[in-house]
Structures are given as C-alpha cells and as structure tokens.
PDB file of C-alpha atoms in Angstrom:
ATOM      1  CA  MET A   1      81.336  96.249  79.577  1.00  0.00           C
ATOM      2  CA  LEU A   2      82.981  95.632  76.192  1.00  0.00           C
ATOM      3  CA  PHE A   3      85.910  97.896  77.073  1.00  0.00           C
ATOM      4  CA  ALA A   4      86.337  96.124  80.420  1.00  0.00           C
ATOM      5  CA  CYS A   5      86.405  92.737  78.679  1.00  0.00           C
ATOM      6  CA  ILE A   6      89.028  94.017  76.245  1.00  0.00           C
ATOM      7  CA  LEU A   7      91.159  95.140  79.182  1.00  0.00           C
ATOM      8  CA  CYS A   8      90.920  91.632  80.639  1.00  0.00           C
ATOM      9  CA  MET A   9      92.016  90.052  77.367  1.00  0.00           C
ATOM     10  CA  VAL A  10      94.906  92.505  76.916  1.00  0.00           C
ATOM     11  CA  GLY A  11      95.914  91.986  80.531  1.00  0.00           C
ATOM     12  CA  GLY A  12      95.791  88.220  80.135  1.00  0.00           C
ATOM     13  CA  PHE A  13      97.990  88.382  77.045  1.00  0.00           C
ATOM     14  CA  ALA A  14     100.458  90.708  78.779  1.00  0.00           C
ATOM     15  CA  ALA A  15     100.774  88.468  81.843  1.00  0.00           C
ATOM     16  CA  GLY A  16     103.403  86.365  80.110  1.00  0.00           C
ATOM     17  CA  PHE A  17     105.962  89.181  79.997  1.00  0.00           C
ATOM     18  CA  PHE A  18     104.911  91.925  82.444  1.00  0.00           C
ATOM     19  CA  SER A  19     102.639  90.619  85.165  1.00  0.00           C
ATOM     20  CA  PRO A  20     102.200  93.859  87.226  1.00  0.00           C
ATOM     21  CA  LEU A  21     100.622  95.647  84.242  1.00  0.00           C
ATOM     22  CA  ALA A  22      98.562  92.552  83.510  1.00  0.00           C
ATOM     23  CA  CYS A  23      97.276  92.434  87.086  1.00  0.00           C
ATOM     24  CA  LEU A  24      96.313  96.117  86.971  1.00  0.00           C
ATOM     25  CA  LEU A  25      94.334  95.641  83.752  1.00  0.00           C
ATOM     26  CA  VAL A  26      92.701  92.379  84.795  1.00  0.00           C
ATOM     27  CA  GLY A  27      91.844  93.668  88.271  1.00  0.00           C
ATOM     28  CA  PHE A  28      90.111  96.697  86.739  1.00  0.00           C
ATOM     29  CA  GLY A  29      88.498  94.866  83.845  1.00  0.00           C
ATOM     30  CA  ALA A  30      87.234  91.861  85.803  1.00  0.00           C
ATOM     31  CA  LEU A  31      85.475  93.993  88.406  1.00  0.00           C
ATOM     32  CA  ALA A  32      84.093  96.471  85.865  1.00  0.00           C
ATOM     33  CA  ALA A  33      82.811  93.689  83.611  1.00  0.00           C
ATOM     34  CA  GLY A  34      81.457  91.449  86.359  1.00  0.00           C
ATOM     35  CA  ALA A  35      79.852  93.908  88.774  1.00  0.00           C
ATOM     36  CA  GLY A  36      76.083  93.628  88.628  1.00  0.00           C
ATOM     37  CA  LYS A  37      76.237  90.649  86.267  1.00  0.00           C
ATOM     38  CA  ASN A  38      75.283  87.045  86.912  1.00  0.00           C
ATOM     39  CA  VAL A  39      77.797  84.307  87.624  1.00  0.00           C
ATOM     40  CA  GLY A  40      77.731  83.076  84.027  1.00  0.00           C
ATOM     41  CA  VAL A  41      79.044  86.397  82.725  1.00  0.00           C
ATOM     42  CA  ARG A  42      81.802  86.489  85.319  1.00  0.00           C
ATOM     43  CA  VAL A  43      82.843  82.937  84.472  1.00  0.00           C
ATOM     44  CA  LEU A  44      83.035  83.813  80.767  1.00  0.00           C
ATOM     45  CA  VAL A  45      85.173  86.875  81.531  1.00  0.00           C
ATOM     46  CA  ALA A  46      87.507  84.783  83.688  1.00  0.00           C
ATOM     47  CA  ALA A  47      87.736  82.008  81.082  1.00  0.00           C
ATOM     48  CA  GLY A  48      88.520  84.481  78.304  1.00  0.00           C
ATOM     49  CA  THR A  49      91.209  86.126  80.432  1.00  0.00           C
ATOM     50  CA  LEU A  50      92.889  82.791  81.130  1.00  0.00           C
ATOM     51  CA  VAL A  51      92.726  81.752  77.484  1.00  0.00           C
ATOM     52  CA  PHE A  52      94.545  84.932  76.474  1.00  0.00           C
ATOM     53  CA  ALA A  53      97.014  84.383  79.322  1.00  0.00           C
ATOM     54  CA  GLY A  54      97.802  80.988  77.826  1.00  0.00           C
ATOM     55  CA  ILE A  55      98.182  82.445  74.337  1.00  0.00           C
ATOM     56  CA  GLY A  56     100.359  85.324  75.529  1.00  0.00           C
ATOM     57  CA  GLY A  57     102.508  83.062  77.650  1.00  0.00           C
ATOM     58  CA  ALA A  58     103.028  80.668  74.745  1.00  0.00           C
ATOM     59  CA  VAL A  59     104.120  83.559  72.516  1.00  0.00           C
ATOM     60  CA  PHE A  60     106.807  84.600  74.998  1.00  0.00           C
ATOM     61  CA  GLY A  61     107.842  81.071  75.949  1.00  0.00           C
ATOM     62  CA  ILE A  62     105.992  78.021  77.191  1.00  0.00           C
ATOM     63  CA  GLU A  63     107.627  78.433  80.612  1.00  0.00           C
ATOM     64  CA  ALA A  64     105.747  81.725  81.015  1.00  0.00           C
ATOM     65  CA  VAL A  65     102.292  80.147  80.700  1.00  0.00           C
ATOM     66  CA  PRO A  66     101.873  78.803  84.272  1.00  0.00           C
ATOM     67  CA  ASP A  67     103.103  82.022  85.891  1.00  0.00           C
ATOM     68  CA  ALA A  68     100.828  84.091  83.637  1.00  0.00           C
ATOM     69  CA  MET A  69      97.907  81.920  84.718  1.00  0.00           C
ATOM     70  CA  VAL A  70      98.748  82.405  88.408  1.00  0.00           C
ATOM     71  CA  ALA A  71      98.944  86.196  88.015  1.00  0.00           C
ATOM     72  CA  CYS A  72      95.589  86.309  86.247  1.00  0.00           C
ATOM     73  CA  VAL A  73      93.905  83.986  88.746  1.00  0.00           C
ATOM     74  CA  LEU A  74      95.167  86.238  91.545  1.00  0.00           C
ATOM     75  CA  SER A  75      93.700  89.333  89.869  1.00  0.00           C
ATOM     76  CA  LEU A  76      90.404  87.631  89.046  1.00  0.00           C
ATOM     77  CA  ALA A  77      90.051  86.340  92.600  1.00  0.00           C
ATOM     78  CA  LEU A  78      90.786  89.730  94.173  1.00  0.00           C
ATOM     79  CA  ALA A  79      88.344  91.452  91.812  1.00  0.00           C
ATOM     80  CA  GLU A  80      85.624  88.980  92.795  1.00  0.00           C
ATOM     81  CA  LEU A  81      86.397  89.494  96.486  1.00  0.00           C
ATOM     82  CA  ALA A  82      86.234  93.266  95.987  1.00  0.00           C
ATOM     83  CA  ARG A  83      82.854  92.875  94.271  1.00  0.00           C
ATOM     84  CA  ARG A  84      81.567  90.996  97.321  1.00  0.00           C
ATOM     85  CA  GLY A  85      83.099  93.472  99.761  1.00  0.00           C
ATOM     86  CA  LYS A  86      85.356  90.805 101.268  1.00  0.00           C
ATOM     87  CA  LEU A  87      88.775  92.092 100.227  1.00  0.00           C
ATOM     88  CA  THR A  88      90.182  92.444 103.761  1.00  0.00           C
ATOM     89  CA  PRO A  89      93.889  92.686 104.688  1.00  0.00           C
ATOM     90  CA  THR A  90      93.880  89.087 105.932  1.00  0.00           C
ATOM     91  CA  VAL A  91      92.345  87.785 102.705  1.00  0.00           C
ATOM     92  CA  ALA A  92      94.763  89.799 100.555  1.00  0.00           C
ATOM     93  CA  ILE A  93      97.800  88.543 102.499  1.00  0.00           C
ATOM     94  CA  VAL A  94      96.643  84.923 102.302  1.00  0.00           C
ATOM     95  CA  ALA A  95      96.016  85.322  98.555  1.00  0.00           C
ATOM     96  CA  GLY A  96      99.517  86.730  98.130  1.00  0.00           C
ATOM     97  CA  PHE A  97     101.006  83.837 100.095  1.00  0.00           C
ATOM     98  CA  LEU A  98      99.192  81.262  97.945  1.00  0.00           C
ATOM     99  CA  ALA A  99     100.264  83.013  94.738  1.00  0.00           C
ATOM    100  CA  THR A 100     103.884  83.109  95.939  1.00  0.00           C
ATOM    101  CA  ALA A 101     103.772  79.398  96.751  1.00  0.00           C
ATOM    102  CA  ALA A 102     102.354  78.698  93.296  1.00  0.00           C
ATOM    103  CA  HIS A 103     105.098  80.722  91.568  1.00  0.00           C
ATOM    104  CA  ILE A 104     107.775  78.930  93.594  1.00  0.00           C
ATOM    105  CA  GLY A 105     106.252  75.537  92.830  1.00  0.00           C
ATOM    106  CA  ILE A 106     106.211  76.285  89.108  1.00  0.00           C
ATOM    107  CA  ALA A 107     109.817  77.505  89.116  1.00  0.00           C
ATOM    108  CA  GLU A 108     110.955  74.499  91.143  1.00  0.00           C
ATOM    109  CA  ALA A 109     109.233  72.136  88.718  1.00  0.00           C
ATOM    110  CA  PHE A 110     111.070  73.679  85.763  1.00  0.00           C
ATOM    111  CA  ALA A 111     114.345  73.607  87.722  1.00  0.00           C
ATOM    112  CA  THR A 112     113.824  69.925  88.512  1.00  0.00           C
ATOM    113  CA  ALA A 113     113.178  69.241  84.836  1.00  0.00           C
ATOM    114  CA  ASP A 114     116.565  70.853  84.136  1.00  0.00           C
ATOM    115  CA  GLN A 115     118.123  68.623  86.819  1.00  0.00           C
ATOM    116  CA  THR A 116     118.912  71.456  89.193  1.00  0.00           C
ATOM    117  CA  THR A 117     117.261  73.331  92.088  1.00  0.00           C
ATOM    118  CA  LEU A 118     116.081  76.879  92.579  1.00  0.00           C
ATOM    119  CA  ALA A 119     118.635  77.478  95.315  1.00  0.00           C
ATOM    120  CA  SER A 120     121.450  76.398  92.975  1.00  0.00           C
ATOM    121  CA  SER A 121     120.031  78.468  90.134  1.00  0.00           C
ATOM    122  CA  PHE A 122     119.908  81.660  92.188  1.00  0.00           C
ATOM    123  CA  ALA A 123     123.349  81.079  93.669  1.00  0.00           C
ATOM    124  CA  GLY A 124     124.648  80.418  90.155  1.00  0.00           C
ATOM    125  CA  LEU A 125     123.463  83.813  88.954  1.00  0.00           C
ATOM    126  CA  LEU A 126     126.526  85.334  90.575  1.00  0.00           C
ATOM    127  CA  ASP A 127     128.876  82.991  88.717  1.00  0.00           C
ATOM    128  CA  GLY A 128     128.079  84.624  85.400  1.00  0.00           C
ATOM    129  CA  ASN A 129     128.711  88.080  86.840  1.00  0.00           C
ATOM    130  CA  LYS A 130     131.865  87.360  88.830  1.00  0.00           C
ATOM    131  CA  GLU A 131     134.032  89.563  86.638  1.00  0.00           C
ATOM    132  CA  LEU A 132     131.606  92.479  86.916  1.00  0.00           C
ATOM    133  CA  LEU A 133     131.488  92.087  90.682  1.00  0.00           C
ATOM    134  CA  ALA A 134     135.264  91.958  90.842  1.00  0.00           C
ATOM    135  CA  ALA A 135     135.453  95.153  88.789  1.00  0.00           C
ATOM    136  CA  ALA A 136     133.100  96.741  91.317  1.00  0.00           C
ATOM    137  CA  GLY A 137     135.515  95.903  94.123  1.00  0.00           C
ATOM    138  CA  ILE A 138     133.862  92.713  95.396  1.00  0.00           C
ATOM    139  CA  ASP A 139     136.570  90.342  96.608  1.00  0.00           C
ATOM    140  CA  ASP A 140     136.337  86.531  96.585  1.00  0.00           C
ATOM    141  CA  GLY A 141     135.301  86.337 100.235  1.00  0.00           C
ATOM    142  CA  THR A 142     132.419  88.753  99.760  1.00  0.00           C
ATOM    143  CA  TRP A 143     131.431  87.018  96.535  1.00  0.00           C
ATOM    144  CA  GLN A 144     131.221  83.668  98.314  1.00  0.00           C
ATOM    145  CA  THR A 145     129.112  85.248 101.062  1.00  0.00           C
ATOM    146  CA  LEU A 146     126.746  86.774  98.498  1.00  0.00           C
ATOM    147  CA  LYS A 147     126.449  83.447  96.703  1.00  0.00           C
ATOM    148  CA  TRP A 148     125.671  81.679  99.969  1.00  0.00           C
ATOM    149  CA  ALA A 149     123.045  84.296 100.877  1.00  0.00           C
ATOM    150  CA  MET A 150     121.405  84.044  97.439  1.00  0.00           C
ATOM    151  CA  GLY A 151     121.110  80.310  97.922  1.00  0.00           C
ATOM    152  CA  LEU A 152     119.150  80.878 101.151  1.00  0.00           C
ATOM    153  CA  LEU A 153     117.103  84.013 100.564  1.00  0.00           C
ATOM    154  CA  TRP A 154     115.820  83.351  97.035  1.00  0.00           C
ATOM    155  CA  PRO A 155     112.175  82.814  98.191  1.00  0.00           C
ATOM    156  CA  ALA A 156     112.014  86.521  99.059  1.00  0.00           C
ATOM    157  CA  VAL A 157     112.534  87.287  95.355  1.00  0.00           C
ATOM    158  CA  PHE A 158     109.303  85.469  94.527  1.00  0.00           C
ATOM    159  CA  GLY A 159     107.584  87.139  97.464  1.00  0.00           C
ATOM    160  CA  THR A 160     108.634  90.567  96.192  1.00  0.00           C
ATOM    161  CA  SER A 161     107.360  89.958  92.656  1.00  0.00           C
ATOM    162  CA  THR A 162     104.059  88.630  94.008  1.00  0.00           C
ATOM    163  CA  VAL A 163     103.666  91.717  96.200  1.00  0.00           C
ATOM    164  CA  PHE A 164     103.763  93.860  93.069  1.00  0.00           C
ATOM    165  CA  GLU A 165     101.169  91.615  91.413  1.00  0.00           C
ATOM    166  CA  LEU A 166      98.986  91.863  94.512  1.00  0.00           C
ATOM    167  CA  LEU A 167      99.271  95.639  94.750  1.00  0.00           C
ATOM    168  CA  CYS A 168      98.501  96.107  91.064  1.00  0.00           C
ATOM    169  CA  SER A 169      95.505  93.767  91.275  1.00  0.00           C
ATOM    170  CA  CYS A 170      94.129  95.688  94.264  1.00  0.00           C
ATOM    171  CA  ALA A 171      94.832  99.017  92.562  1.00  0.00           C
ATOM    172  CA  GLY A 172      92.967  97.919  89.437  1.00  0.00           C
ATOM    173  CA  ALA A 173      89.993  96.679  91.439  1.00  0.00           C
ATOM    174  CA  GLY A 174      90.023  99.856  93.527  1.00  0.00           C
ATOM    175  CA  LEU A 175      89.981 102.081  90.444  1.00  0.00           C
ATOM    176  CA  ALA A 176      87.083 100.109  89.008  1.00  0.00           C
ATOM    177  CA  ALA A 177      85.152 100.211  92.279  1.00  0.00           C
ATOM    178  CA  GLY A 178      85.453 103.994  92.335  1.00  0.00           C
ATOM    179  CA  ARG A 179      83.592 104.106  89.016  1.00  0.00           C
ATOM    180  CA  LEU A 180      80.904 101.578  89.922  1.00  0.00           C
ATOM    181  CA  GLN A 181      79.021 103.174  92.793  1.00  0.00           C
ATOM    182  CA  ASP A 182      75.797 102.740  90.819  1.00  0.00           C
ATOM    183  CA  ARG A 183      76.332  98.966  90.904  1.00  0.00           C
ATOM    184  CA  GLU A 184      76.637  98.879  94.697  1.00  0.00           C
ATOM    185  CA  VAL A 185      80.355  98.167  94.609  1.00  0.00           C
ATOM    186  CA  LYS A 186      82.136  99.823  97.515  1.00  0.00           C
ATOM    187  CA  LYS A 187      85.609 101.188  96.882  1.00  0.00           C
ATOM    188  CA  PRO A 188      88.148  99.673  99.347  1.00  0.00           C
ATOM    189  CA  ASP A 189      89.389 102.363 101.724  1.00  0.00           C
ATOM    190  CA  PHE A 190      93.173 102.036 101.836  1.00  0.00           C
ATOM    191  CA  GLY A 191      93.318 104.652 104.584  1.00  0.00           C
ATOM    192  CA  LEU A 192      91.702 102.053 106.890  1.00  0.00           C
ATOM    193  CA  PHE A 193      94.147  99.265 106.017  1.00  0.00           C
ATOM    194  CA  ASP A 194      95.064  97.517 109.265  1.00  0.00           C
ATOM    195  CA  LEU A 195      97.298  94.477 109.562  1.00  0.00           C
ATOM    196  CA  PRO A 196      96.008  91.409 111.402  1.00  0.00           C
ATOM    197  CA  LEU A 197      98.011  90.681 114.526  1.00  0.00           C
ATOM    198  CA  TRP A 198      99.156  87.296 113.265  1.00  0.00           C
ATOM    199  CA  VAL A 199     101.234  89.084 110.615  1.00  0.00           C
ATOM    200  CA  VAL A 200     102.863  91.180 113.326  1.00  0.00           C
ATOM    201  CA  ALA A 201     103.526  87.974 115.269  1.00  0.00           C
ATOM    202  CA  ILE A 202     105.332  86.537 112.239  1.00  0.00           C
ATOM    203  CA  PHE A 203     107.451  89.695 112.050  1.00  0.00           C
ATOM    204  CA  VAL A 204     108.361  89.494 115.740  1.00  0.00           C
ATOM    205  CA  ALA A 205     109.224  85.796 115.414  1.00  0.00           C
ATOM    206  CA  ALA A 206     111.379  86.538 112.354  1.00  0.00           C
ATOM    207  CA  VAL A 207     113.266  89.293 114.194  1.00  0.00           C
ATOM    208  CA  ALA A 208     113.788  86.950 117.150  1.00  0.00           C
ATOM    209  CA  GLY A 209     115.086  84.261 114.810  1.00  0.00           C
ATOM    210  CA  MET A 210     117.535  86.650 113.166  1.00  0.00           C
ATOM    211  CA  ALA A 211     118.706  87.887 116.564  1.00  0.00           C
ATOM    212  CA  ALA A 212     119.246  84.314 117.730  1.00  0.00           C
ATOM    213  CA  TRP A 213     121.190  83.511 114.555  1.00  0.00           C
ATOM    214  CA  VAL A 214     123.470  86.524 115.063  1.00  0.00           C
ATOM    215  CA  THR A 215     124.041  86.198 118.809  1.00  0.00           C
ATOM    216  CA  GLN A 216     123.899  82.446 119.446  1.00  0.00           C
ATOM    217  CA  PRO A 217     126.582  80.454 117.563  1.00  0.00           C
ATOM    218  CA  ALA A 218     124.906  77.176 118.569  1.00  0.00           C
ATOM    219  CA  LEU A 219     121.763  78.229 116.655  1.00  0.00           C
ATOM    220  CA  ARG A 220     123.618  79.566 113.608  1.00  0.00           C
ATOM    221  CA  SER A 221     122.103  77.204 111.037  1.00  0.00           C
ATOM    222  CA  ASP A 222     121.224  77.838 107.408  1.00  0.00           C
ATOM    223  CA  ALA A 223     117.643  76.719 108.067  1.00  0.00           C
ATOM    224  CA  LEU A 224     117.081  79.334 110.785  1.00  0.00           C
ATOM    225  CA  LEU A 225     118.546  82.082 108.616  1.00  0.00           C
ATOM    226  CA  ALA A 226     116.494  81.045 105.585  1.00  0.00           C
ATOM    227  CA  ILE A 227     113.199  80.933 107.489  1.00  0.00           C
ATOM    228  CA  SER A 228     113.744  84.109 109.523  1.00  0.00           C
ATOM    229  CA  GLY A 229     115.398  86.097 106.743  1.00  0.00           C
ATOM    230  CA  ASN A 230     112.781  85.346 104.100  1.00  0.00           C
ATOM    231  CA  ALA A 231     109.917  85.996 106.519  1.00  0.00           C
ATOM    232  CA  LEU A 232     111.462  89.311 107.552  1.00  0.00           C
ATOM    233  CA  LEU A 233     112.052  90.460 103.981  1.00  0.00           C
ATOM    234  CA  VAL A 234     108.501  89.677 102.863  1.00  0.00           C
ATOM    235  CA  VAL A 235     106.566  90.812 105.960  1.00  0.00           C
ATOM    236  CA  ARG A 236     108.314  94.158 105.667  1.00  0.00           C
ATOM    237  CA  TYR A 237     106.073  94.935 102.674  1.00  0.00           C
ATOM    238  CA  ALA A 238     102.957  94.447 104.790  1.00  0.00           C
ATOM    239  CA  LEU A 239     104.324  96.822 107.414  1.00  0.00           C
ATOM    240  CA  ALA A 240     105.183  99.348 104.703  1.00  0.00           C
ATOM    241  CA  ALA A 241     101.600  99.147 103.425  1.00  0.00           C
ATOM    242  CA  GLN A 242     100.389  99.950 106.934  1.00  0.00           C
ATOM    243  CA  GLY A 243     102.771 102.897 107.056  1.00  0.00           C
ATOM    244  CA  PHE A 244     101.450 104.277 103.762  1.00  0.00           C
ATOM    245  CA  ALA A 245      97.888 103.778 105.022  1.00  0.00           C
ATOM    246  CA  VAL A 246      98.777 105.904 108.062  1.00  0.00           C
ATOM    247  CA  LEU A 247     100.106 108.603 105.726  1.00  0.00           C
ATOM    248  CA  GLU A 248      96.977 108.552 103.574  1.00  0.00           C
ATOM    249  CA  GLY A 249      94.681 108.671 106.591  1.00  0.00           C
ATOM    250  CA  HIS A 250      96.593 111.603 108.087  1.00  0.00           C
ATOM    251  CA  MET A 251      96.634 113.613 104.869  1.00  0.00           C
ATOM    252  CA  ARG A 252      92.979 112.917 104.178  1.00  0.00           C
ATOM    253  CA  ARG A 253      91.976 114.142 107.636  1.00  0.00           C
ATOM    254  CA  ASN A 254      93.901 117.348 106.957  1.00  0.00           C
ATOM    255  CA  ASN A 255      92.332 117.815 103.501  1.00  0.00           C
ATOM    256  CA  THR A 256      95.731 117.803 101.821  1.00  0.00           C
ATOM    257  CA  PRO A 257      95.619 119.043  98.210  1.00  0.00           C
ATOM    258  CA  ALA A 258      96.127 116.357  95.572  1.00  0.00           C
ATOM    259  CA  PHE A 259      99.459 117.747  94.352  1.00  0.00           C
ATOM    260  CA  ALA A 260     100.887 117.873  97.883  1.00  0.00           C
ATOM    261  CA  PHE A 261      99.548 114.376  98.498  1.00  0.00           C
ATOM    262  CA  VAL A 262     101.436 113.044  95.457  1.00  0.00           C
ATOM    263  CA  LEU A 263     104.654 114.773  96.545  1.00  0.00           C
ATOM    264  CA  ALA A 264     104.327 113.357 100.056  1.00  0.00           C
ATOM    265  CA  ALA A 265     103.692 109.854  98.695  1.00  0.00           C
ATOM    266  CA  LEU A 266     106.785 110.070  96.472  1.00  0.00           C
ATOM    267  CA  ALA A 267     108.891 111.309  99.396  1.00  0.00           C
ATOM    268  CA  ALA A 268     107.559 108.487 101.568  1.00  0.00           C
ATOM    269  CA  ALA A 269     108.374 105.941  98.869  1.00  0.00           C
ATOM    270  CA  TYR A 270     111.940 107.262  98.678  1.00  0.00           C
ATOM    271  CA  LEU A 271     112.334 107.114 102.456  1.00  0.00           C
ATOM    272  CA  GLU A 272     111.008 103.557 102.468  1.00  0.00           C
ATOM    273  CA  VAL A 273     113.435 102.382  99.803  1.00  0.00           C
ATOM    274  CA  GLN A 274     116.418 104.082 101.404  1.00  0.00           C
ATOM    275  CA  PHE A 275     115.690 103.837 105.127  1.00  0.00           C
ATOM    276  CA  ILE A 276     112.573 101.604 105.568  1.00  0.00           C
ATOM    277  CA  VAL A 277     110.865 104.559 107.256  1.00  0.00           C
ATOM    278  CA  MET A 278     107.303 103.595 106.281  1.00  0.00           C
ATOM    279  CA  SER A 279     107.817 100.041 107.517  1.00  0.00           C
ATOM    280  CA  ILE A 280     108.838 101.462 110.889  1.00  0.00           C
ATOM    281  CA  VAL A 281     105.790 103.748 110.890  1.00  0.00           C
ATOM    282  CA  GLY A 282     103.570 100.759 110.137  1.00  0.00           C
ATOM    283  CA  LEU A 283     105.123  98.714 112.923  1.00  0.00           C
ATOM    284  CA  VAL A 284     104.749 101.510 115.482  1.00  0.00           C
ATOM    285  CA  ASP A 285     101.138 102.063 114.363  1.00  0.00           C
ATOM    286  CA  VAL A 286     100.264  98.533 115.463  1.00  0.00           C
ATOM    287  CA  TRP A 287     100.649  99.757 119.053  1.00  0.00           C
ATOM    288  CA  ALA A 288     100.302 103.536 118.748  1.00  0.00           C
ATOM    289  CA  ASN A 289      97.148 103.396 116.562  1.00  0.00           C
ATOM    290  CA  PHE A 290      97.821 106.746 114.905  1.00  0.00           C
ATOM    291  CA  ARG A 291      94.478 106.652 113.057  1.00  0.00           C
ATOM    292  CA  HIS A 292      92.451 105.827 116.204  1.00  0.00           C
ATOM    293  CA  LEU A 293      90.943 102.725 114.620  1.00  0.00           C
ATOM    294  CA  THR A 294      88.607 100.577 116.670  1.00  0.00           C
ATOM    295  CA  ARG A 295      90.398  97.258 116.916  1.00  0.00           C
ATOM    296  CA  GLY A 296      88.508  94.223 118.029  1.00  0.00           C
ATOM    297  CA  GLU A 297      87.955  90.577 117.151  1.00  0.00           C
ATOM    298  CA  GLU A 298      87.103  90.774 113.457  1.00  0.00           C
ATOM    299  CA  ASN A 299      89.874  92.064 111.247  1.00  0.00           C
ATOM    300  CA  GLY A 300      89.009  94.026 108.141  1.00  0.00           C
ATOM    301  CA  THR A 301      85.370  94.672 109.105  1.00  0.00           C
ATOM    302  CA  ARG A 302      83.921  98.014 110.062  1.00  0.00           C
ATOM    303  CA  ASP A 303      82.115  98.967 113.183  1.00  0.00           C
ATOM    304  CA  THR A 304      79.341 101.532 113.323  1.00  0.00           C
ATOM    305  CA  ALA A 305      81.875 104.371 113.358  1.00  0.00           C
ATOM    306  CA  GLY A 306      83.448 103.190 110.112  1.00  0.00           C
ATOM    307  CA  ALA A 307      86.774 102.077 111.568  1.00  0.00           C
ATOM    308  CA  THR A 308      88.404  98.733 111.049  1.00  0.00           C
ATOM    309  CA  LYS A 309      88.855  96.041 113.644  1.00  0.00           C
ATOM    310  CA  GLN A 310      92.090  94.159 114.006  1.00  0.00           C
ATOM    311  CA  ASP A 311      92.557  90.456 114.767  1.00  0.00           C
TER     312      ASP A 311
END
C-alpha cells in the first residue's frame, strides 16, 4: 500500500506539468491503495493526492493548480468506480465530458481575467507564427481561414487533452485491477467496450450538421459549424476506442501472440492517425456487431454469457 500511496503523491505532483502521466500513476495508485480498505483510507489517499497536486501546480505556475486538481479528481473518481465495478463506457464518457467542461471553465476564467476570450486566444496563436506559416507556403487567404477555424474549433483541443487523461486514468486503474484479484477487484475488459447508442446519435447529428453547413448556404453559420465540428472531432475518439476494442476482441479469440498483438496495435494506431480507419471500424461495429455482443437495455453490464449490453 505504501508504494501505491507514493505513486499517488508523485502523480499528483506531476499533474501540474504532464497530466497524462499523472493520471496513469494516480489511477493505478488510488485503486491499489484503496481496494479492500475502508472509506477513511480512501479519503486520506485522495486528500494527499490533491494536496500534492496543489503543491506541484504551484511550483510550475499558479495557473496550473486548477487543471492539476481536475486531472487528479478524474483519476481518483475513475479508480473508485473501477473498485466498485461501475466503470462502464457511459460513465467514462460522462466523466470525460465533465472534466473537459471543467478545463474549459478554468481556461475561460483565466482568459477573462486577462480581458480576452479563449476563442480570441486560440485564433491569436496563429498571429505569432504568421512568418513561419508563410515560409511553409501558407498564403494570406489560407491563414485567415485557419485563424477563423481556430476561433471556432478550439473546444476540441480541450476534448483531445481530456481524452488522453481519461485513457491514462483507465489504463492505470486497469493495470492495478489486474494485480488485485485477491481483493475482489475485477479488471475491466476492454475487449467488451461497447458505445452507448446516445453517443452514436451525437455522431450522426454532428455529421448531419456538417453536411447541412456545407450544402445549405442558408444554414452556413459559425454556430452550426462550431457545434457540429467540435462534436465530430471529439466523438471520433469514442468510435476509435470501439474500433480498437474490436481489434482486441478479434485477436484474443484467435489467441494472437503478444508480440504480434503489439505490432497489430501499432499498425492500427498508425492507420487511425493517418486514415481514421479504427474510427470507421468502430462506427460499422455499432451495426455489424463484429464481436457478437448481446445488446439490450442496460449499457456496460454483462449478461449471463459475459457479453455487454448496449443502450
């Protein structure tokens, strides 16, 4: 338990400058330290983690403290949910959404204190790099378009960073759960990850919004583009997760050797970055059900056959 507590403290301190690593350490440490212990022990572990998050954030700049706290709270919450066996896809997505909203709120508060807005700040990032962009062959028209797009799609930047925090938190908790079978902690089975249908509905609505923006000049407003574009960019990560879950389930059924599994995962990651292949696989799986999961009314729960049920 002592080593797990140390990981939480180190993770809390690191949250001020590299939150993904912090979330990995805190997710692992919080579950390892709290599993099988009473609520008082878990509260002390959480309090110590947050204290070190405050100290670490203050060392790297007072502005880093609130974001460090959010990252640690996310990891602590997911570890507790994993301990209770309630870390379902729906819960994880909602937790990620709340963490993203918190990060945006913090950044907006600091921007307001500086008498500006986040949209202006992101659009202004290109101003300082105009010469570099020009050297790369970006003309004034393209530069203005990029600046306009940055001013609308900046929320997706926060969504992306929170996705990494979420994944690292879940990975840390999953690694800890794999070592805690004696404490009745079940390791989350990523191969059974199955998106709730309301997430797919958001994706479809976002695609429809983008299509309307492109094809209908009367609907070509900045608000429609901002809402649809940001939703599309962020929901893509959920679909990619489903695609990787399909890959893991397929390779596990075929008893793929560990080395080949790693190579396949790296190839899949490359294809996702370059051609969004895994996102497409995840989207198709919603209807094709490649893993033959039993999908019913309760998402994230298992039936007697061990499969998940989808909303």
